[in-house]
Short mmCIF file of C-alpha atoms in Angstrom, two decimals:
data_model
loop_
_atom_site.label_atom_id
_atom_site.label_comp_id
_atom_site.label_asym_id
_atom_site.label_seq_id
_atom_site.Cartn_x
_atom_site.Cartn_y
_atom_site.Cartn_z
CA MET Q 23 118.51 82.43 95.18
CA THR Q 24 119.92 83.26 91.76
CA PRO Q 25 122.04 86.42 91.36
CA GLN Q 26 119.05 88.05 89.61
CA GLU Q 27 116.76 87.22 92.55
CA GLN Q 28 119.35 88.49 95.02
CA LYS Q 29 119.68 91.73 93.06
CA ALA Q 30 115.90 92.18 92.95
CA ALA Q 31 115.67 91.77 96.73
CA ILE Q 32 118.53 94.20 97.37
CA ARG Q 33 117.05 96.67 94.87
CA ALA Q 34 113.66 96.68 96.59
CA GLU Q 35 115.21 97.05 100.05
CA ARG Q 36 117.55 99.91 99.14
CA LEU Q 37 114.99 101.83 97.11
CA LYS Q 38 112.62 101.63 100.06
CA LEU Q 39 115.32 103.18 102.25
CA ARG Q 40 115.93 105.90 99.66
CA GLU Q 41 112.20 106.65 99.43
CA ALA Q 42 112.14 107.14 103.23
CA ILE Q 43 114.56 110.09 103.05
CA PRO Q 44 112.51 113.27 103.53
CA ALA Q 45 112.50 115.59 100.49
CA HIS Q 46 114.30 118.42 102.31
CA GLU Q 47 117.09 116.01 103.32
CA ARG Q 48 117.44 114.76 99.74
CA ILE Q 49 118.00 118.37 98.66
CA GLU Q 50 120.73 118.89 101.27
CA LYS Q 51 122.38 115.59 100.40
CA SER Q 52 122.28 116.47 96.68
CA LEU Q 53 123.98 119.80 97.38
CA ALA Q 54 126.66 117.99 99.40
CA MET Q 55 127.24 115.70 96.41
CA ALA Q 56 127.73 118.72 94.15
CA ALA Q 57 130.32 120.16 96.55
CA HIS Q 58 132.25 116.87 96.76
CA ALA Q 59 132.25 116.38 92.99
CA GLU Q 60 133.44 119.91 92.35
CA GLU Q 61 136.60 119.11 94.32
CA THR Q 62 137.21 115.57 93.05
CA LEU Q 63 135.64 114.98 89.61
CA HIS Q 64 138.37 115.89 87.11
CA PHE Q 65 137.88 116.30 83.36
CA ALA Q 66 139.26 118.26 80.45
CA PRO Q 67 137.32 121.27 79.14
CA GLY Q 68 134.88 120.13 76.48
CA ALA Q 69 134.43 116.66 78.00
CA VAL Q 70 130.94 115.26 77.47
CA ILE Q 71 129.28 114.36 80.78
CA SER Q 72 125.97 112.55 80.99
CA GLY Q 73 123.85 113.49 83.97
CA PHE Q 74 120.19 112.87 84.67
CA PHE Q 75 117.19 114.73 85.99
CA PRO Q 76 115.76 113.18 89.16
CA ILE Q 77 112.76 110.88 89.18
CA ARG Q 78 111.07 109.61 92.30
CA SER Q 79 113.57 109.88 95.17
CA GLU Q 80 116.82 110.09 93.18
CA PRO Q 81 119.50 112.64 94.05
CA ASP Q 82 118.98 115.94 92.25
CA LEU Q 83 122.02 116.45 90.03
CA ARG Q 84 120.91 119.77 88.57
CA PRO Q 85 123.15 121.85 90.92
CA LEU Q 86 126.11 119.58 90.12
CA MET Q 87 125.41 119.72 86.40
CA ALA Q 88 125.32 123.53 86.51
CA ARG Q 89 128.73 123.55 88.20
CA LEU Q 90 130.15 121.08 85.68
CA ARG Q 91 128.95 123.29 82.82
CA GLU Q 92 130.63 126.30 84.46
CA ARG Q 93 133.86 124.28 84.52
CA GLY Q 94 133.66 123.65 80.77
CA ALA Q 95 131.78 120.36 80.47
CA ARG Q 96 129.36 119.66 77.64
CA LEU Q 97 126.28 118.12 79.25
CA CYS Q 98 123.92 115.48 77.94
CA LEU Q 99 120.99 113.47 79.25
CA PRO Q 100 119.85 109.91 78.58
CA VAL Q 101 116.79 109.52 76.39
CA VAL Q 102 114.79 106.29 76.15
CA ILE Q 103 114.37 105.37 72.47
CA ASP Q 104 112.66 102.00 72.88
CA ARG Q 105 112.43 99.13 75.38
CA GLN Q 106 116.10 98.28 74.82
CA THR Q 107 117.89 101.53 74.03
CA ILE Q 108 118.91 104.85 75.48
CA VAL Q 109 120.90 107.48 73.64
CA PHE Q 110 122.52 110.61 75.01
CA ARG Q 111 121.39 113.99 73.69
CA GLU Q 112 123.29 117.19 74.30
CA LEU Q 113 121.69 119.53 76.82
CA PHE Q 114 121.90 123.20 75.86
CA VAL Q 115 121.02 126.10 78.13
CA ASP Q 116 117.40 127.21 77.62
CA ALA Q 117 116.71 124.43 75.08
CA PRO Q 118 113.14 123.09 75.25
CA LEU Q 119 112.70 119.82 77.12
CA VAL Q 120 110.38 116.97 76.18
CA SER Q 121 109.22 113.80 77.89
CA THR Q 122 112.03 111.26 77.53
CA GLY Q 123 110.63 108.18 79.29
CA PHE Q 124 110.31 106.96 82.87
CA GLY Q 125 108.75 110.22 84.02
CA THR Q 126 111.72 112.43 83.20
CA SER Q 127 112.43 115.07 80.59
CA GLY Q 128 115.33 115.97 78.38
CA PRO Q 129 116.41 117.31 74.99
CA GLY Q 130 114.18 116.57 72.01
CA PRO Q 131 115.12 114.81 68.78
CA GLU Q 132 116.55 118.02 67.32
CA ALA Q 133 119.40 117.90 69.89
CA PRO Q 134 122.55 116.14 68.70
CA GLU Q 135 123.33 112.66 69.99
CA VAL Q 136 126.73 112.50 71.70
CA ASP Q 137 128.94 109.84 73.27
CA PRO Q 138 129.74 110.64 76.91
CA ASP Q 139 133.27 110.67 78.30
CA ILE Q 140 131.82 110.45 81.81
CA LEU Q 141 128.52 108.86 82.80
CA LEU Q 142 126.87 109.83 86.07
CA VAL Q 143 124.96 106.60 86.63
CA PRO Q 144 121.77 106.35 88.72
CA LEU Q 145 121.47 103.11 90.65
CA SER Q 146 119.55 101.31 93.37
CA ALA Q 147 122.47 99.78 95.31
CA PHE Q 148 126.27 99.60 95.33
CA ASP Q 149 129.06 97.98 97.32
CA ARG Q 150 132.54 99.01 98.49
CA THR Q 151 134.20 97.37 95.48
CA GLY Q 152 132.29 99.39 92.88
CA HIS Q 153 129.67 96.88 91.81
CA ARG Q 154 126.22 98.34 91.26
CA ILE Q 155 122.62 97.28 90.90
CA GLY Q 156 120.60 99.37 88.48
CA TYR Q 157 116.84 99.56 88.21
CA GLY Q 158 116.52 96.24 86.41
CA ALA Q 159 115.87 97.30 82.81
CA GLY Q 160 119.53 97.12 81.70
CA TYR Q 161 119.55 100.43 79.79
CA TYR Q 162 122.89 101.62 81.16
CA ASP Q 163 124.49 98.17 80.74
CA ARG Q 164 123.56 98.18 77.06
CA ALA Q 165 124.61 101.82 76.59
CA ILE Q 166 128.01 101.12 78.17
CA ASP Q 167 128.42 98.03 75.98
CA CYS Q 168 127.57 100.14 72.90
CA LEU Q 169 130.23 102.71 73.87
CA HIS Q 170 132.79 99.92 74.38
CA LYS Q 171 131.99 98.63 70.88
CA LYS Q 172 132.91 102.11 69.61
CA ASP Q 173 136.30 101.69 71.36
CA MET Q 174 135.29 104.16 74.06
CA ASP Q 175 135.83 103.56 77.76
CA PRO Q 176 133.79 106.21 79.57
CA GLN Q 177 134.41 106.93 83.22
CA LEU Q 178 131.48 105.50 85.21
CA VAL Q 179 130.52 107.41 88.35
CA GLY Q 180 127.70 105.93 90.41
CA ILE Q 181 125.25 108.36 92.01
CA ALA Q 182 123.36 107.36 95.15
CA PHE Q 183 122.80 108.15 98.80
CA ASP Q 184 124.86 106.46 101.52
CA CYS Q 185 121.84 104.38 102.59
CA GLN Q 186 122.02 102.54 99.26
CA GLU Q 187 125.36 100.90 100.06
CA VAL Q 188 125.31 97.17 100.79
CA ALA Q 189 128.00 94.76 101.98
CA SER Q 190 128.21 92.96 98.64
CA VAL Q 191 126.49 93.05 95.27
CA PRO Q 192 126.19 89.65 93.56
CA ALA Q 193 128.33 90.23 90.46
CA GLU Q 194 127.63 88.51 87.17
CA PRO Q 195 130.12 88.02 84.31
CA HIS Q 196 128.57 90.81 82.19
CA ASP Q 197 128.62 93.40 84.99
CA VAL Q 198 130.91 96.40 84.53
CA GLY Q 199 132.20 97.96 87.72
CA LEU Q 200 132.20 101.67 88.50
CA ASN Q 201 135.25 103.92 88.38
CA ALA Q 202 133.93 105.94 91.30
CA MET Q 203 130.96 106.49 93.57
CA LEU Q 204 129.50 109.85 94.61
CA THR Q 205 127.31 110.10 97.70
CA GLU Q 206 126.53 112.85 100.16
CA SER Q 207 129.55 111.82 102.26
CA GLY Q 208 132.11 111.96 99.48
CA TYR Q 209 133.67 110.68 96.27
CA ARG Q 210 135.30 107.23 96.27
CA ARG Q 211 137.43 105.81 93.47
CA PHE Q 212 137.55 102.12 92.57
CA THR Q 213 139.77 99.95 90.43
CA ARG Q 214 137.25 99.11 87.73
CA ARG Q 215 136.98 95.71 86.20
CA ILE Q 216 134.42 93.67 84.33
CA GLY Q 217 132.66 90.90 86.31
#
C-alpha cells in the first residue's frame, strides 16, 4: 500500500473508534482535556489561539476555549474559503456565527482574519512521535505552509481522544509534526520536525 492508502485505512479505523464513544463520555473526556491544557498549555497574554467547534464526534473544545480566553488568549476559528483554503477569523464574545463549511459555524466575513500563534488541530489519528493524519482534505497542511511562508512557526497541538493513537503514522516528506498532543489522559510534548 502507498502511504496515502495506509493513511486512509488508519483514518477510517480510528474515526470509527471515535464515533463509538458515547456522547456523554465525549463530554467528560473533553472536560478532562480542558483541565489538562489549563495546567500545561503556556502562552503569553494576547497570543492568538485557533480552536474549533466540534463536528460529528470530535472533542468539544468550547470549555477549553473559554478558559484560554479567561487567561488572556485571543481566539479564532478556521473558516473554509474554498476547496483549497482555510483562513482564521477572530472569535469575539457574543459575535454572530455563520456557517463556515463542513457542518460547523464561526465568525462571519466582518470578523478580522488573524494568524494564529497556536493551532489546536483536529485529526483522525496520531502516533507517539507526533505525526498526525488529518481528515484527508489537506486544509491544515496548506494553512501551516502559508504561515511558514509568512515566517511564522505556530505551535501545533493535536486534539484527539486516546483511542485515536496508533503505533506509527506513515510519514511523508511534506508532513509537519506536532509540537504537542492533548487527549483526555494528558498533554504530551514532542520534538517537532518536518517529514
